[in-house]
Amino acid sequence: MPINKVEKIWMNGALVNWDDAKVHVLTHAMHYGSSWFEGIRCYETKRGSAIFRHDAHLQRLIESAKMYRSAVPYTIKQLQEAVKETIRVNGMKSCYIRPLAYRGYGEVGVFPLGCPVEVMIAVWNWGAYLGSEALDRGIDVCVSSWNRPAPNTLPTMSKAGGNYLSSQLIKMEAVADGYAEGIALDTAGYISEGSGENIFIVRDGIVYTPPLISAILPGITRSSVFKLMESARIRIVEGLIPREMLYIADEVFFTGTAAEITPIRSVDKMNVGDGKPGPVTKKLQEMFYDVVRNGNDTYQWLDFVYD
Ligand SMILES: Cc1ncc(COP(=O)(O)O)c(C=O)c1O
């Protein structure tokens, strides 16, 4: 998806012109994947522009870096202010927000601690990640031939730049084969997640989702959907899921900041249910949009930008 350029980007405490937001070619992260990032959305709700689960995202950013012995040199509060300042200075009503912390220019070699941790925040306009029809009609996906990383290799709880080489392989293979997205299994063969989404499966009124040990990113939309299900008294089971559950499910859907709640209408060319988004998916979408579109902040998830 192309980036829609705006005026300013926040870099290490200063707002710089979009075209001047550059780094040196010997930036450590470019060579060794040593970066940590977030994808956050700011919604134009009926009560004003609001950032969805702002503190949870920034906390994950700090924790993603911590797993790599790296400290983001700003507090959550400072980052929160910086995000809001970047949105305001660019006059955005709604946008996608990309904070990134990375090991910068300093030394070359895999030992990263001689390189400073730098931070940038960019915002731009972004619509539905998987296409505008995806949210209403669902998408066609496949099971990927690529597995997610094995435990004790790369920590998948960290939203680290390097992890997204795995995501790129999953996504490129899926697109090359004519699918919108791929579902990766973990190294034991259980369902893990999409290239940039967590997955949920509905069968006989019960919702199943893989646990953290299935090499998933602990998604913030995932945890929000847990909360929505609790409110709607929908039973959720977090546990290892065999691949074949995808083929006999009543409903399957993805969650993610980019994907929001996206129904899956077929897996490996087999229809999910009757090939249309089902009632549980639709109910959760409705509850989610009540927060981010109507601005009904039942769960204290919204951080209003222009208050
Ligand atoms: C690999 C991966 N899994 C899951 C997710 C969903 O996470 P969230 O809901 O926090 O956006 C993302 C998106 O950030 C992701 O990149």
CSV table of C-alpha atoms and ligand atoms in Angstrom, one decimal:
chain,number,residue,atom,x,y,z
A,1,MET,CA,0.0,0.0,0.0
A,2,PRO,CA,1.5,3.4,-1.0
A,3,ILE,CA,2.4,5.8,1.8
A,4,ASN,CA,0.5,9.1,1.6
A,5,LYS,CA,3.1,11.7,2.4
A,6,VAL,CA,2.3,14.4,5.0
A,7,GLU,CA,4.4,17.3,6.2
A,8,LYS,CA,6.3,16.3,9.3
A,9,ILE,CA,7.9,13.3,10.9
A,10,TRP,CA,9.0,13.2,14.5
A,11,MET,CA,12.7,12.1,14.8
A,12,ASN,CA,14.5,11.9,18.1
A,13,GLY,CA,12.6,14.7,19.7
A,14,ALA,CA,12.3,17.1,16.8
A,15,LEU,CA,9.7,17.5,14.0
A,16,VAL,CA,11.5,17.4,10.7
A,17,ASN,CA,10.2,17.7,7.1
A,18,TRP,CA,9.0,14.4,5.6
A,19,ASP,CA,11.8,14.5,2.9
A,20,ASP,CA,14.5,15.2,5.5
A,21,ALA,CA,13.7,12.2,7.8
A,22,LYS,CA,16.7,10.2,6.8
A,23,VAL,CA,19.3,7.8,8.3
A,24,HIS,CA,22.9,6.8,7.5
A,25,VAL,CA,23.4,3.7,5.3
A,26,LEU,CA,25.4,2.2,8.2
A,27,THR,CA,22.5,2.4,10.6
A,28,HIS,CA,22.7,-0.9,12.5
A,29,ALA,CA,19.0,-1.8,12.0
A,30,MET,CA,19.4,-1.8,8.3
A,31,HIS,CA,22.0,-4.4,8.4
A,32,TYR,CA,20.8,-6.6,11.3
A,33,GLY,CA,17.1,-6.0,11.7
A,34,SER,CA,17.6,-4.4,15.1
A,35,SER,CA,14.4,-2.3,15.3
A,36,TRP,CA,11.1,-2.5,17.1
A,37,PHE,CA,8.0,-0.9,15.9
A,38,GLU,CA,4.3,-0.3,16.4
A,39,GLY,CA,1.3,0.1,14.1
A,40,ILE,CA,-1.4,2.2,15.7
A,41,ARG,CA,-4.6,3.7,14.4
A,42,CYS,CA,-6.1,7.1,15.1
A,43,TYR,CA,-9.8,7.0,14.3
A,44,GLU,CA,-12.1,9.9,13.5
A,45,THR,CA,-14.8,9.0,15.9
A,46,LYS,CA,-18.1,10.9,16.4
A,47,ARG,CA,-16.6,12.3,19.5
A,48,GLY,CA,-13.4,13.5,17.9
A,49,SER,CA,-10.0,12.0,16.7
A,50,ALA,CA,-8.9,9.3,19.1
A,51,ILE,CA,-5.9,6.9,19.2
A,52,PHE,CA,-6.9,3.3,19.8
A,53,ARG,CA,-5.2,1.7,22.8
A,54,HIS,CA,-2.4,4.1,22.7
A,55,ASP,CA,-0.7,3.2,26.0
A,56,ALA,CA,-0.9,-0.5,25.3
A,57,HIS,CA,0.9,-0.1,21.9
A,58,LEU,CA,3.6,2.1,23.4
A,59,GLN,CA,4.1,-0.3,26.3
A,60,ARG,CA,4.6,-3.1,23.7
A,61,LEU,CA,7.1,-1.0,21.9
A,62,ILE,CA,9.2,-0.6,25.0
A,63,GLU,CA,8.9,-4.3,25.9
A,64,SER,CA,9.8,-5.4,22.4
A,65,ALA,CA,13.0,-3.5,22.7
A,66,LYS,CA,13.6,-4.7,26.3
A,67,MET,CA,13.7,-8.3,25.1
A,68,TYR,CA,16.7,-7.3,23.1
A,69,ARG,CA,18.4,-5.6,26.0
A,70,SER,CA,17.5,-2.2,24.5
A,71,ALA,CA,15.9,0.7,26.3
A,72,VAL,CA,13.7,3.2,24.4
A,73,PRO,CA,15.0,6.5,25.6
A,74,TYR,CA,11.5,8.0,26.2
A,75,THR,CA,8.8,7.2,28.7
A,76,ILE,CA,5.3,6.0,27.6
A,77,LYS,CA,4.0,9.5,28.5
A,78,GLN,CA,6.7,11.3,26.4
A,79,LEU,CA,6.0,9.0,23.4
A,80,GLN,CA,2.3,9.5,23.8
A,81,GLU,CA,2.8,13.3,23.7
A,82,ALA,CA,5.1,13.0,20.7
A,83,VAL,CA,2.5,10.9,18.8
A,84,LYS,CA,-0.2,13.4,19.5
A,85,GLU,CA,2.1,16.3,18.5
A,86,THR,CA,2.9,14.5,15.2
A,87,ILE,CA,-0.8,14.0,14.4
A,88,ARG,CA,-1.7,17.6,15.3
A,89,VAL,CA,1.1,19.3,13.4
A,90,ASN,CA,0.1,17.3,10.3
A,91,GLY,CA,-3.6,18.2,10.9
A,92,MET,CA,-4.7,14.6,10.7
A,93,LYS,CA,-8.2,13.6,11.7
A,94,SER,CA,-7.6,9.9,11.2
A,95,CYS,CA,-4.3,8.1,10.4
A,96,TYR,CA,-2.1,5.2,10.7
A,97,ILE,CA,0.7,5.8,13.2
A,98,ARG,CA,4.2,4.2,12.9
A,99,PRO,CA,6.5,4.6,15.9
A,100,LEU,CA,9.9,2.9,15.3
A,101,ALA,CA,12.8,2.5,17.7
A,102,TYR,CA,16.0,1.3,16.1
A,103,ARG,CA,19.7,0.8,16.7
A,104,GLY,CA,21.3,3.7,14.8
A,105,TYR,CA,24.7,4.7,13.5
A,106,GLY,CA,27.6,3.9,15.7
A,107,GLU,CA,29.4,0.6,15.1
A,108,VAL,CA,29.2,-2.2,12.6
A,109,GLY,CA,29.0,-5.8,13.8
A,110,VAL,CA,26.3,-7.9,15.4
A,111,PHE,CA,27.0,-6.6,18.9
A,112,PRO,CA,24.5,-3.8,18.9
A,113,LEU,CA,25.1,-2.0,22.2
A,114,GLY,CA,27.5,0.6,20.8
A,115,CYS,CA,24.8,1.9,18.6
A,116,PRO,CA,22.3,4.5,20.0
A,117,VAL,CA,18.6,3.6,20.2
A,118,GLU,CA,16.8,6.2,18.1
A,119,VAL,CA,13.1,6.8,17.7
A,120,MET,CA,10.9,8.1,14.9
A,121,ILE,CA,7.1,8.5,14.6
A,122,ALA,CA,5.4,8.9,11.2
A,123,VAL,CA,1.7,9.2,10.5
A,124,TRP,CA,-0.2,9.0,7.2
A,125,ASN,CA,-3.7,8.3,5.8
A,126,TRP,CA,-4.5,4.6,5.5
A,127,GLY,CA,-7.7,2.9,4.7
A,128,ALA,CA,-8.7,-0.8,4.9
A,129,TYR,CA,-5.4,-2.9,4.8
A,130,LEU,CA,-6.8,-5.9,3.0
A,131,GLY,CA,-9.1,-3.9,0.7
A,132,SER,CA,-12.3,-2.1,1.2
A,133,GLU,CA,-14.5,-5.2,0.4
A,134,ALA,CA,-12.6,-7.4,2.8
A,135,LEU,CA,-14.3,-6.2,6.0
A,136,ASP,CA,-17.8,-6.8,4.6
A,137,ARG,CA,-17.3,-9.9,2.4
A,138,GLY,CA,-14.2,-11.6,3.8
A,139,ILE,CA,-11.0,-12.7,2.2
A,140,ASP,CA,-9.5,-15.8,0.6
A,141,VAL,CA,-6.5,-17.2,2.4
A,142,CYS,CA,-4.1,-20.2,2.3
A,143,VAL,CA,-2.0,-22.0,4.8
A,144,SER,CA,1.6,-21.0,4.2
A,145,SER,CA,4.4,-23.4,3.5
A,146,TRP,CA,6.5,-21.1,5.8
A,147,ASN,CA,6.4,-21.8,9.6
A,148,ARG,CA,6.6,-19.1,12.2
A,149,PRO,CA,10.0,-19.1,14.2
A,150,ALA,CA,10.6,-22.0,16.6
A,151,PRO,CA,10.7,-21.2,20.3
A,152,ASN,CA,14.2,-20.3,21.4
A,153,THR,CA,15.1,-18.8,18.0
A,154,LEU,CA,13.5,-15.3,17.6
A,155,PRO,CA,11.2,-14.0,20.3
A,156,THR,CA,7.8,-13.6,18.6
A,157,MET,CA,6.4,-11.6,21.5
A,158,SER,CA,8.7,-8.8,20.3
A,159,LYS,CA,7.5,-6.7,17.4
A,160,ALA,CA,11.0,-6.6,16.0
A,161,GLY,CA,11.9,-5.5,12.5
A,162,GLY,CA,13.8,-8.7,11.9
A,163,ASN,CA,10.8,-10.8,12.6
A,164,TYR,CA,9.1,-9.3,9.6
A,165,LEU,CA,11.3,-11.2,7.2
A,166,SER,CA,9.1,-14.2,8.2
A,167,SER,CA,6.0,-12.2,7.5
A,168,GLN,CA,7.3,-11.1,4.1
A,169,LEU,CA,7.8,-14.7,3.0
A,170,ILE,CA,4.3,-15.7,4.2
A,171,LYS,CA,2.7,-12.7,2.5
A,172,MET,CA,4.6,-12.9,-0.8
A,173,GLU,CA,3.9,-16.6,-1.2
A,174,ALA,CA,0.2,-16.0,-0.5
A,175,VAL,CA,-0.1,-13.1,-3.0
A,176,ALA,CA,1.9,-15.0,-5.7
A,177,ASP,CA,-0.6,-17.9,-5.3
A,178,GLY,CA,-3.6,-15.5,-5.7
A,179,TYR,CA,-4.6,-15.3,-2.0
A,180,ALA,CA,-5.1,-12.1,0.1
A,181,GLU,CA,-3.1,-13.5,3.0
A,182,GLY,CA,-1.3,-16.6,4.4
A,183,ILE,CA,-1.8,-18.4,7.7
A,184,ALA,CA,1.4,-19.7,9.2
A,185,LEU,CA,1.7,-22.8,11.4
A,186,ASP,CA,4.2,-23.0,14.2
A,187,THR,CA,7.0,-25.5,14.1
A,188,ALA,CA,4.9,-28.1,15.8
A,189,GLY,CA,2.3,-27.8,13.0
A,190,TYR,CA,-0.3,-25.9,15.1
A,191,ILE,CA,-2.0,-22.8,13.8
A,192,SER,CA,-0.1,-19.6,14.6
A,193,GLU,CA,-1.2,-16.4,12.8
A,194,GLY,CA,-1.2,-14.4,9.6
A,195,SER,CA,1.7,-12.4,8.3
A,196,GLY,CA,0.4,-9.4,10.3
A,197,GLU,CA,-2.8,-10.6,12.0
A,198,ASN,CA,-3.9,-12.9,14.8
A,199,ILE,CA,-6.5,-15.6,14.0
A,200,PHE,CA,-9.7,-16.7,15.6
A,201,ILE,CA,-11.8,-19.8,14.7
A,202,VAL,CA,-15.5,-20.2,15.6
A,203,ARG,CA,-17.0,-23.7,15.8
A,204,ASP,CA,-20.3,-24.6,17.5
A,205,GLY,CA,-20.5,-21.2,19.2
A,206,ILE,CA,-17.1,-21.4,20.8
A,207,VAL,CA,-14.2,-19.2,19.7
A,208,TYR,CA,-10.7,-20.7,19.6
A,209,THR,CA,-7.4,-18.8,19.2
A,210,PRO,CA,-3.8,-19.9,19.5
A,211,PRO,CA,-1.9,-19.2,22.7
A,212,LEU,CA,1.3,-17.1,23.0
A,213,ILE,CA,3.4,-20.4,22.8
A,214,SER,CA,2.2,-20.8,19.2
A,215,ALA,CA,4.7,-18.2,18.1
A,216,ILE,CA,2.2,-15.3,17.8
A,217,LEU,CA,2.6,-11.6,18.4
A,218,PRO,CA,0.4,-10.7,21.4
A,219,GLY,CA,-1.9,-8.6,19.4
A,220,ILE,CA,-3.6,-5.6,20.9
A,221,THR,CA,-6.7,-6.1,18.7
A,222,ARG,CA,-6.6,-9.7,19.9
A,223,SER,CA,-6.7,-8.7,23.5
A,224,SER,CA,-9.5,-6.1,22.7
A,225,VAL,CA,-11.5,-8.8,21.1
A,226,PHE,CA,-11.1,-11.0,24.2
A,227,LYS,CA,-12.7,-8.2,26.1
A,228,LEU,CA,-15.5,-7.7,23.6
A,229,MET,CA,-16.3,-11.5,23.8
A,230,GLU,CA,-16.3,-11.3,27.6
A,231,SER,CA,-18.9,-8.5,27.4
A,232,ALA,CA,-21.0,-10.5,24.8
A,233,ARG,CA,-20.7,-13.7,26.9
A,234,ILE,CA,-19.0,-15.5,24.0
A,235,ARG,CA,-16.8,-18.4,25.2
A,236,ILE,CA,-13.2,-18.2,24.2
A,237,VAL,CA,-10.7,-21.0,24.4
A,238,GLU,CA,-7.0,-20.1,24.1
A,239,GLY,CA,-5.2,-23.3,23.1
A,240,LEU,CA,-3.2,-25.2,20.5
A,241,ILE,CA,-5.3,-25.6,17.4
A,242,PRO,CA,-4.7,-28.2,14.7
A,243,ARG,CA,-4.7,-27.0,11.1
A,244,GLU,CA,-7.7,-29.0,10.1
A,245,MET,CA,-9.9,-26.9,12.4
A,246,LEU,CA,-9.7,-24.3,9.6
A,247,TYR,CA,-11.5,-26.6,7.2
A,248,ILE,CA,-14.4,-27.5,9.5
A,249,ALA,CA,-14.9,-24.1,11.1
A,250,ASP,CA,-18.1,-22.2,11.1
A,251,GLU,CA,-16.3,-18.9,11.0
A,252,VAL,CA,-12.7,-17.7,10.8
A,253,PHE,CA,-11.5,-14.2,11.2
A,254,PHE,CA,-8.3,-12.2,11.5
A,255,THR,CA,-7.6,-9.4,14.0
A,256,GLY,CA,-5.0,-6.6,13.8
A,257,THR,CA,-4.5,-2.9,13.8
A,258,ALA,CA,-4.3,-2.9,10.0
A,259,ALA,CA,-6.8,-5.7,9.4
A,260,GLU,CA,-9.2,-4.7,12.3
A,261,ILE,CA,-11.6,-7.6,12.3
A,262,THR,CA,-11.5,-9.2,8.9
A,263,PRO,CA,-13.7,-12.2,8.0
A,264,ILE,CA,-12.0,-15.1,6.2
A,265,ARG,CA,-14.4,-16.7,3.6
A,266,SER,CA,-12.2,-19.5,2.4
A,267,VAL,CA,-9.0,-21.3,3.4
A,268,ASP,CA,-7.1,-23.3,0.7
A,269,LYS,CA,-10.0,-22.8,-1.6
A,270,MET,CA,-12.4,-24.5,0.8
A,271,ASN,CA,-15.3,-22.3,2.0
A,272,VAL,CA,-15.5,-21.4,5.6
A,273,GLY,CA,-19.1,-22.1,6.7
A,274,ASP,CA,-21.2,-20.9,3.8
A,275,GLY,CA,-18.5,-18.6,2.5
A,276,LYS,CA,-20.0,-15.5,4.1
A,277,PRO,CA,-19.0,-13.6,7.3
A,278,GLY,CA,-20.8,-15.3,10.2
A,279,PRO,CA,-22.8,-13.9,13.2
A,280,VAL,CA,-20.0,-14.0,15.7
A,281,THR,CA,-17.6,-12.2,13.4
A,282,LYS,CA,-20.3,-9.6,12.6
A,283,LYS,CA,-21.2,-9.1,16.2
A,284,LEU,CA,-17.6,-8.4,17.2
A,285,GLN,CA,-17.1,-6.1,14.2
A,286,GLU,CA,-20.2,-4.2,15.3
A,287,MET,CA,-19.0,-3.9,18.9
A,288,PHE,CA,-15.5,-2.8,17.7
A,289,TYR,CA,-16.9,-0.1,15.4
A,290,ASP,CA,-19.2,1.1,18.2
A,291,VAL,CA,-15.9,2.1,20.0
A,292,VAL,CA,-13.8,3.3,17.1
A,293,ARG,CA,-16.5,4.9,14.9
A,294,ASN,CA,-19.1,6.0,17.3
A,295,GLY,CA,-16.6,6.9,20.0
A,296,ASN,CA,-18.4,4.9,22.7
A,297,ASP,CA,-15.4,4.4,25.0
A,298,THR,CA,-16.8,1.7,27.2
A,299,TYR,CA,-13.4,0.1,27.8
A,300,GLN,CA,-11.3,3.3,28.1
A,301,TRP,CA,-9.5,2.4,24.9
A,302,LEU,CA,-9.6,5.8,23.3
A,303,ASP,CA,-7.0,8.6,23.7
A,304,PHE,CA,-8.5,11.8,22.2
A,305,VAL,CA,-6.0,13.9,20.3
A,306,TYR,CA,-7.4,17.4,20.2
A,307,ASP,CA,-8.8,17.7,23.8
B,1,LIG,C1,2.8,-10.7,13.1
B,1,LIG,C2,1.6,-10.0,13.7
B,1,LIG,N1,0.7,-10.6,14.3
B,1,LIG,C3,-0.4,-10.0,14.8
B,1,LIG,C4,-0.6,-8.6,14.7
B,1,LIG,C5,-1.8,-8.0,15.3
B,1,LIG,O1,-1.4,-7.2,16.3
B,1,LIG,P1,-2.2,-5.8,16.7
B,1,LIG,O2,-3.6,-6.2,16.9
B,1,LIG,O3,-1.5,-5.4,18.0
B,1,LIG,O4,-2.1,-4.9,15.6
B,1,LIG,C6,0.3,-7.9,14.0
B,1,LIG,C7,0.2,-6.5,13.7
B,1,LIG,O5,0.8,-5.7,14.4
B,1,LIG,C8,1.5,-8.6,13.4
B,1,LIG,O6,2.4,-7.9,12.7
